[in-house]
RNA sequence: GGGCGCAUAGCUCAGCUGGGAGAGCGUCCGCUUCACGCGCGGAAGGUCACAGGUUCGAGCCCUGUUGCGCCCACCA
């Protein structure tokens, strides 16, 4: 064993051995209850980023711990076809060749996507292996593989037959770059400064004008009404009259609708049902015409007359100029508001009316809400439930059709008469009229539609696969906050609907790891940190350790120090093992042996640590678990191994064997406890330990033996450690131990700088003194101790003198103060006596 | 516009139901090269964002202010 743990050299061969064990696909033969996590399927376009690495570390820690605890663990593996993202990648390639996807046509485009996927689609899964993740690679799924496509179509058909999926002409969010609809959840609102115009519309058969306010004058060309509030006295006389839309001279009705805010702008609202979601609703209420002046290409349509063909932005200023020339603009002022942008491309969203497929989720949502409310599904941290409810309690129809090619093509065929035939297999004739001239809907489904069935489509739904039976429902889901509604909520709805049971019990919402300066980590900003680079520099264990330590309920800034600490931790463990292997008698069997205070202390600390770390992981408090583990491992090294050295080197063969057995026993348990978090280094050490022990990954997880708890030994050794620590930092000290102090031998062995270690019948506790030959130092130290004791005594007495404290505080608190007062009074007395003796 | 969260040592963060401010890193001092210099021990360093309030007592509870972050939302 080298003096330094070489992660780079150790990791790959170890991973190969794990894979060879063939247990990643679950192991029902082990007899334990299933424990299942579904990996949030990363985009095929993706590379492992910090979020994936954090999430992978958490999931693998849980999977490994449960596996060692005997559970039949399954970590579902796969990738998402990510429609829009893939289109972006391939269309960019095409642009470089001077082509568009339409030049290729659907079939050739899809061939090209599959070629690309064959070449690069495995990257991110390989990267999870580098992190040490024990995903079920043998059953890797892809949301576009044949079986999965079938599952998606099955879901569509079933929901269609229930009437929850339907086709309708509604207002949708249109992204001109994507040339597709996007869902409400894919719209990101950004602050924008535009101009608010007040425009005068003439009233028909009158000299009067009505003035409306708008930030989008170009939509005037598609206006089909003017609305005022029913209670607005300023306009009451106009309701029912006709206004004339400027530039196009269209006659439109003036209507009254309570949606209009009297106090905003002029109190009169132009209605453009074709280009504004509110106006759309108002238009539907009043039966207004739905006109469209903007096309899917983001340019003005024929309806725009002289402005036809102009991009929207350009049309806006041209229309403004035309209105101004006619003297119809009454006012222009800067106006700040939030404008919807495409989450993927950043383009301004164009609200348009379009014939699309929608999904209505009201009935699906009710049981999903109930699952959270009743506590069957728990969010960690719990505050994230509000994100879930805020969306789930206010659901609107989900536009599921996308005008893309890469994705699950909608399984609906139309005959020339417009009848719909819905089927999983291509039908030969129209269900309604028998026509054989069928054409399939060209659109594909929203990527999140297929993601919603990830927990069960991956393991065989809708078949009767035994894996489906065994591994659904799952247990834990860990993911990022921004997809609680896009994904988590929808999985819950679909899981309940199609499997009759929630897909998981615990939803862990990860911290977002920000760049060191607090900005968002992003490749394009150049603020990203590549987790694989960390793996190369520090090792996978160090990376996992650091990420777990950074995991938190709130967002954290990336700190490389946490990763390098993980590297030191792994090296420390490696060297502790190296000491045991080279210095101890490893022919003895590992056993909780030795009755010295140090022996009992380390076993007691180990039992406490085991229980605490497992408890923390059970509660998903990974950062705290890592800290507790770290503290114990360093205590073990700094004190138990140090205490063992003289005993191993001594002549007492019995002591030598006992210490060796105890060292081995403790080390084995530390390795098992550490393994879920730092699997590589622990497995590497395990291989060096004597005997044929198989893989640590499959070793049974150690129980915390409560009989090993020994508060007296812990207190004694703690006192010894404190005294020795003091002695190490100060030359020429004298250590005074109480008569019969249990850990006296430990103090004598570890305090080389103490000039004297003496037992004193009068000493109440271990005392560190300056050496007798320098009374001034002794005096100074005693003075310091006395001042401290006096201050404590004074504080306790002051509290007890406060009548309101003694009457109002809980009795236990008061008793505690009394005890303190008594203790410090004694200590003050003792110290004063010592000082008198010195003089 | 509504909601949620965060502001604690130079840095990254802990501080659970209110009773003497913590860890790791960094800095400084000492030790040590016989498992580990990715080592050992110690020390310095904080009016717990600000202002009020409740309480015998507040980092923790309440109100407000400031600064950050996030989520939700169709006010022209």
PDB file of N, CA, C and O in Angstrom, chain A residues 748-794:
ATOM      1  N   UNK A 748      -0.210   9.202  30.339  1.00  0.00           N
ATOM      2  CA  UNK A 748       1.241   9.002  30.422  1.00  0.00           C
ATOM      3  C   UNK A 748       1.824   8.674  29.054  1.00  0.00           C
ATOM      4  O   UNK A 748       2.913   9.123  28.701  1.00  0.00           O
ATOM      5  N   UNK A 749       1.095   7.902  28.266  1.00  0.00           N
ATOM      6  CA  UNK A 749       1.626   7.482  26.971  1.00  0.00           C
ATOM      7  C   UNK A 749       1.643   8.619  25.948  1.00  0.00           C
ATOM      8  O   UNK A 749       2.519   8.669  25.088  1.00  0.00           O
ATOM      9  N   UNK A 750       0.663   9.506  26.046  1.00  0.00           N
ATOM     10  CA  UNK A 750       0.499  10.484  24.962  1.00  0.00           C
ATOM     11  C   UNK A 750       0.976  11.895  25.292  1.00  0.00           C
ATOM     12  O   UNK A 750       0.819  12.797  24.476  1.00  0.00           O
ATOM     13  N   UNK A 751       1.501  12.077  26.486  1.00  0.00           N
ATOM     14  CA  UNK A 751       1.877  13.446  26.853  1.00  0.00           C
ATOM     15  C   UNK A 751       3.379  13.574  27.023  1.00  0.00           C
ATOM     16  O   UNK A 751       3.865  13.793  28.138  1.00  0.00           O
ATOM     17  N   UNK A 752       4.123  13.477  25.940  1.00  0.00           N
ATOM     18  CA  UNK A 752       5.581  13.498  26.046  1.00  0.00           C
ATOM     19  C   UNK A 752       6.136  14.822  26.550  1.00  0.00           C
ATOM     20  O   UNK A 752       7.224  14.866  27.088  1.00  0.00           O
ATOM     21  N   UNK A 753       5.415  15.899  26.387  1.00  0.00           N
ATOM     22  CA  UNK A 753       5.976  17.192  26.786  1.00  0.00           C
ATOM     23  C   UNK A 753       5.689  17.535  28.234  1.00  0.00           C
ATOM     24  O   UNK A 753       6.124  18.579  28.731  1.00  0.00           O
ATOM     25  N   UNK A 754       4.923  16.679  28.881  1.00  0.00           N
ATOM     26  CA  UNK A 754       4.678  16.920  30.292  1.00  0.00           C
ATOM     27  C   UNK A 754       5.924  16.496  31.070  1.00  0.00           C
ATOM     28  O   UNK A 754       6.435  15.405  30.865  1.00  0.00           O
ATOM     29  N   UNK A 755       6.403  17.377  31.906  1.00  0.00           N
ATOM     30  CA  UNK A 755       7.584  17.012  32.682  1.00  0.00           C
ATOM     31  C   UNK A 755       7.212  16.082  33.816  1.00  0.00           C
ATOM     32  O   UNK A 755       8.026  15.305  34.286  1.00  0.00           O
ATOM     33  N   UNK A 756       5.968  16.164  34.236  1.00  0.00           N
ATOM     34  CA  UNK A 756       5.539  15.310  35.336  1.00  0.00           C
ATOM     35  C   UNK A 756       4.085  14.901  35.132  1.00  0.00           C
ATOM     36  O   UNK A 756       3.274  15.722  34.713  1.00  0.00           O
ATOM     37  N   UNK A 757       3.782  13.668  35.399  1.00  0.00           N
ATOM     38  CA  UNK A 757       2.390  13.256  35.474  1.00  0.00           C
ATOM     39  C   UNK A 757       2.224  12.650  36.862  1.00  0.00           C
ATOM     40  O   UNK A 757       2.861  11.657  37.176  1.00  0.00           O
ATOM     41  N   UNK A 758       1.450  13.297  37.682  1.00  0.00           N
ATOM     42  CA  UNK A 758       1.345  12.832  39.066  1.00  0.00           C
ATOM     43  C   UNK A 758      -0.107  12.576  39.434  1.00  0.00           C
ATOM     44  O   UNK A 758      -1.023  13.143  38.833  1.00  0.00           O
ATOM     45  N   UNK A 759      -0.305  11.717  40.375  1.00  0.00           N
ATOM     46  CA  UNK A 759      -1.648  11.499  40.893  1.00  0.00           C
ATOM     47  C   UNK A 759      -1.764  12.225  42.205  1.00  0.00           C
ATOM     48  O   UNK A 759      -0.851  12.234  43.012  1.00  0.00           O
ATOM     49  N   UNK A 760      -2.879  12.843  42.389  1.00  0.00           N
ATOM     50  CA  UNK A 760      -3.084  13.662  43.574  1.00  0.00           C
ATOM     51  C   UNK A 760      -4.435  13.302  44.168  1.00  0.00           C
ATOM     52  O   UNK A 760      -5.466  13.443  43.524  1.00  0.00           O
ATOM     53  N   UNK A 761      -4.406  12.854  45.391  1.00  0.00           N
ATOM     54  CA  UNK A 761      -5.644  12.411  46.034  1.00  0.00           C
ATOM     55  C   UNK A 761      -6.664  13.535  46.131  1.00  0.00           C
ATOM     56  O   UNK A 761      -7.867  13.292  46.139  1.00  0.00           O
ATOM     57  N   UNK A 762      -6.208  14.769  46.171  1.00  0.00           N
ATOM     58  CA  UNK A 762      -7.134  15.882  46.354  1.00  0.00           C
ATOM     59  C   UNK A 762      -7.724  16.405  45.043  1.00  0.00           C
ATOM     60  O   UNK A 762      -8.668  17.182  45.053  1.00  0.00           O
ATOM     61  N   UNK A 763      -7.122  16.037  43.920  1.00  0.00           N
ATOM     62  CA  UNK A 763      -7.585  16.597  42.654  1.00  0.00           C
ATOM     63  C   UNK A 763      -8.973  16.065  42.294  1.00  0.00           C
ATOM     64  O   UNK A 763      -9.235  14.877  42.389  1.00  0.00           O
ATOM     65  N   UNK A 764      -9.852  16.987  41.904  1.00  0.00           N
ATOM     66  CA  UNK A 764     -11.215  16.578  41.536  1.00  0.00           C
ATOM     67  C   UNK A 764     -11.272  16.223  40.069  1.00  0.00           C
ATOM     68  O   UNK A 764     -12.102  15.433  39.634  1.00  0.00           O
ATOM     69  N   UNK A 765     -10.406  16.818  39.291  1.00  0.00           N
ATOM     70  CA  UNK A 765     -10.414  16.568  37.850  1.00  0.00           C
ATOM     71  C   UNK A 765      -8.980  16.655  37.352  1.00  0.00           C
ATOM     72  O   UNK A 765      -8.083  17.067  38.088  1.00  0.00           O
ATOM     73  N   UNK A 766      -8.802  16.271  36.091  1.00  0.00           N
ATOM     74  CA  UNK A 766      -7.462  16.371  35.522  1.00  0.00           C
ATOM     75  C   UNK A 766      -7.085  17.844  35.429  1.00  0.00           C
ATOM     76  O   UNK A 766      -7.858  18.661  34.945  1.00  0.00           O
ATOM     77  N   UNK A 767      -5.900  18.163  35.906  1.00  0.00           N
ATOM     78  CA  UNK A 767      -5.468  19.558  35.906  1.00  0.00           C
ATOM     79  C   UNK A 767      -4.154  19.676  35.147  1.00  0.00           C
ATOM     80  O   UNK A 767      -3.265  18.838  35.281  1.00  0.00           O
ATOM     81  N   UNK A 768      -4.088  20.707  34.318  1.00  0.00           N
ATOM     82  CA  UNK A 768      -2.846  20.973  33.605  1.00  0.00           C
ATOM     83  C   UNK A 768      -2.190  22.171  34.264  1.00  0.00           C
ATOM     84  O   UNK A 768      -2.797  23.227  34.395  1.00  0.00           O
ATOM     85  N   UNK A 769      -0.944  22.008  34.699  1.00  0.00           N
ATOM     86  CA  UNK A 769      -0.242  23.098  35.368  1.00  0.00           C
ATOM     87  C   UNK A 769       1.062  23.355  34.643  1.00  0.00           C
ATOM     88  O   UNK A 769       1.624  22.461  34.029  1.00  0.00           O
ATOM     89  N   UNK A 770       1.516  24.571  34.773  1.00  0.00           N
ATOM     90  CA  UNK A 770       2.884  24.828  34.315  1.00  0.00           C
ATOM     91  C   UNK A 770       3.799  24.042  35.240  1.00  0.00           C
ATOM     92  O   UNK A 770       3.436  23.737  36.377  1.00  0.00           O
ATOM     93  N   UNK A 771       4.945  23.699  34.745  1.00  0.00           N
ATOM     94  CA  UNK A 771       5.854  22.879  35.536  1.00  0.00           C
ATOM     95  C   UNK A 771       6.225  23.600  36.827  1.00  0.00           C
ATOM     96  O   UNK A 771       6.261  24.823  36.878  1.00  0.00           O
ATOM     97  N   UNK A 772       6.477  22.816  37.853  1.00  0.00           N
ATOM     98  CA  UNK A 772       6.677  23.373  39.184  1.00  0.00           C
ATOM     99  C   UNK A 772       7.824  24.379  39.221  1.00  0.00           C
ATOM    100  O   UNK A 772       7.782  25.327  39.990  1.00  0.00           O
ATOM    101  N   UNK A 773       8.810  24.196  38.370  1.00  0.00           N
ATOM    102  CA  UNK A 773       9.971  25.079  38.440  1.00  0.00           C
ATOM    103  C   UNK A 773       9.679  26.506  37.990  1.00  0.00           C
ATOM    104  O   UNK A 773      10.493  27.382  38.125  1.00  0.00           O
ATOM    105  N   UNK A 774       8.460  26.748  37.450  1.00  0.00           N
ATOM    106  CA  UNK A 774       8.127  28.125  37.079  1.00  0.00           C
ATOM    107  C   UNK A 774       6.825  28.542  37.755  1.00  0.00           C
ATOM    108  O   UNK A 774       5.757  28.470  37.167  1.00  0.00           O
ATOM    109  N   UNK A 775       6.907  28.962  38.999  1.00  0.00           N
ATOM    110  CA  UNK A 775       5.703  29.291  39.771  1.00  0.00           C
ATOM    111  C   UNK A 775       4.885  30.409  39.110  1.00  0.00           C
ATOM    112  O   UNK A 775       3.659  30.428  39.227  1.00  0.00           O
ATOM    113  N   UNK A 776       5.535  31.283  38.405  1.00  0.00           N
ATOM    114  CA  UNK A 776       4.795  32.390  37.791  1.00  0.00           C
ATOM    115  C   UNK A 776       3.796  31.855  36.765  1.00  0.00           C
ATOM    116  O   UNK A 776       2.656  32.310  36.695  1.00  0.00           O
ATOM    117  N   UNK A 777       4.252  30.850  35.995  1.00  0.00           N
ATOM    118  CA  UNK A 777       3.361  30.267  35.002  1.00  0.00           C
ATOM    119  C   UNK A 777       2.210  29.526  35.666  1.00  0.00           C
ATOM    120  O   UNK A 777       1.068  29.613  35.255  1.00  0.00           O
ATOM    121  N   UNK A 778       2.534  28.799  36.719  1.00  0.00           N
ATOM    122  CA  UNK A 778       1.507  28.075  37.461  1.00  0.00           C
ATOM    123  C   UNK A 778       0.457  29.058  37.967  1.00  0.00           C
ATOM    124  O   UNK A 778      -0.743  28.873  37.809  1.00  0.00           O
ATOM    125  N   UNK A 779       0.942  30.126  38.518  1.00  0.00           N
ATOM    126  CA  UNK A 779       0.069  31.125  39.096  1.00  0.00           C
ATOM    127  C   UNK A 779      -0.835  31.732  38.014  1.00  0.00           C
ATOM    128  O   UNK A 779      -2.039  31.889  38.221  1.00  0.00           O
ATOM    129  N   UNK A 780      -0.221  32.059  36.888  1.00  0.00           N
ATOM    130  CA  UNK A 780      -0.991  32.678  35.801  1.00  0.00           C
ATOM    131  C   UNK A 780      -2.116  31.751  35.349  1.00  0.00           C
ATOM    132  O   UNK A 780      -3.263  32.160  35.159  1.00  0.00           O
ATOM    133  N   UNK A 781      -1.757  30.496  35.205  1.00  0.00           N
ATOM    134  CA  UNK A 781      -2.765  29.555  34.733  1.00  0.00           C
ATOM    135  C   UNK A 781      -3.897  29.403  35.754  1.00  0.00           C
ATOM    136  O   UNK A 781      -5.073  29.401  35.415  1.00  0.00           O
ATOM    137  N   UNK A 782      -3.518  29.304  37.015  1.00  0.00           N
ATOM    138  CA  UNK A 782      -4.538  29.160  38.060  1.00  0.00           C
ATOM    139  C   UNK A 782      -5.406  30.414  38.153  1.00  0.00           C
ATOM    140  O   UNK A 782      -6.623  30.334  38.331  1.00  0.00           O
ATOM    141  N   UNK A 783      -4.781  31.566  37.974  1.00  0.00           N
ATOM    142  CA  UNK A 783      -5.537  32.813  37.997  1.00  0.00           C
ATOM    143  C   UNK A 783      -6.596  32.816  36.908  1.00  0.00           C
ATOM    144  O   UNK A 783      -7.739  33.212  37.131  1.00  0.00           O
ATOM    145  N   UNK A 784      -6.158  32.369  35.775  1.00  0.00           N
ATOM    146  CA  UNK A 784      -7.065  32.340  34.631  1.00  0.00           C
ATOM    147  C   UNK A 784      -8.264  31.425  34.916  1.00  0.00           C
ATOM    148  O   UNK A 784      -9.418  31.778  34.694  1.00  0.00           O
ATOM    149  N   UNK A 785      -7.939  30.261  35.433  1.00  0.00           N
ATOM    150  CA  UNK A 785      -9.009  29.303  35.747  1.00  0.00           C
ATOM    151  C   UNK A 785      -9.949  29.856  36.810  1.00  0.00           C
ATOM    152  O   UNK A 785     -11.156  29.691  36.750  1.00  0.00           O
ATOM    153  N   UNK A 786      -9.346  30.533  37.774  1.00  0.00           N
ATOM    154  CA  UNK A 786     -10.142  31.086  38.869  1.00  0.00           C
ATOM    155  C   UNK A 786     -11.084  32.177  38.340  1.00  0.00           C
ATOM    156  O   UNK A 786     -12.261  32.225  38.694  1.00  0.00           O
ATOM    157  N   UNK A 787     -10.565  33.017  37.477  1.00  0.00           N
ATOM    158  CA  UNK A 787     -11.395  34.100  36.935  1.00  0.00           C
ATOM    159  C   UNK A 787     -12.597  33.516  36.199  1.00  0.00           C
ATOM    160  O   UNK A 787     -13.731  33.975  36.340  1.00  0.00           O
ATOM    161  N   UNK A 788     -12.327  32.480  35.438  1.00  0.00           N
ATOM    162  CA  UNK A 788     -13.398  31.846  34.700  1.00  0.00           C
ATOM    163  C   UNK A 788     -14.442  31.259  35.642  1.00  0.00           C
ATOM    164  O   UNK A 788     -15.646  31.483  35.496  1.00  0.00           O
ATOM    165  N   UNK A 789     -13.970  30.540  36.645  1.00  0.00           N
ATOM    166  CA  UNK A 789     -14.889  29.905  37.584  1.00  0.00           C
ATOM    167  C   UNK A 789     -15.709  30.949  38.330  1.00  0.00           C
ATOM    168  O   UNK A 789     -16.905  30.791  38.554  1.00  0.00           O
ATOM    169  N   UNK A 790     -15.047  32.043  38.687  1.00  0.00           N
ATOM    170  CA  UNK A 790     -15.772  33.106  39.404  1.00  0.00           C
ATOM    171  C   UNK A 790     -16.853  33.713  38.524  1.00  0.00           C
ATOM    172  O   UNK A 790     -17.951  33.999  38.990  1.00  0.00           O
ATOM    173  N   UNK A 791     -16.521  33.931  37.273  1.00  0.00           N
ATOM    174  CA  UNK A 791     -17.506  34.517  36.356  1.00  0.00           C
ATOM    175  C   UNK A 791     -18.722  33.604  36.217  1.00  0.00           C
ATOM    176  O   UNK A 791     -19.866  34.061  36.240  1.00  0.00           O
ATOM    177  N   UNK A 792     -18.466  32.338  36.094  1.00  0.00           N
ATOM    178  CA  UNK A 792     -19.564  31.380  35.966  1.00  0.00           C
ATOM    179  C   UNK A 792     -20.421  31.373  37.223  1.00  0.00           C
ATOM    180  O   UNK A 792     -21.652  31.323  37.174  1.00  0.00           O
ATOM    181  N   UNK A 793     -19.733  31.391  38.339  1.00  0.00           N
ATOM    182  CA  UNK A 793     -20.446  31.375  39.625  1.00  0.00           C
ATOM    183  C   UNK A 793     -21.324  32.611  39.749  1.00  0.00           C
ATOM    184  O   UNK A 793     -22.491  32.531  40.135  1.00  0.00           O
ATOM    185  N   UNK A 794     -20.748  33.731  39.371  1.00  0.00           N
ATOM    186  CA  UNK A 794     -21.482  34.986  39.485  1.00  0.00           C
ATOM    187  C   UNK A 794     -22.731  34.954  38.601  1.00  0.00           C
ATOM    188  O   UNK A 794     -23.813  35.344  39.005  1.00  0.00           O
TER     189      UNK A 794
END
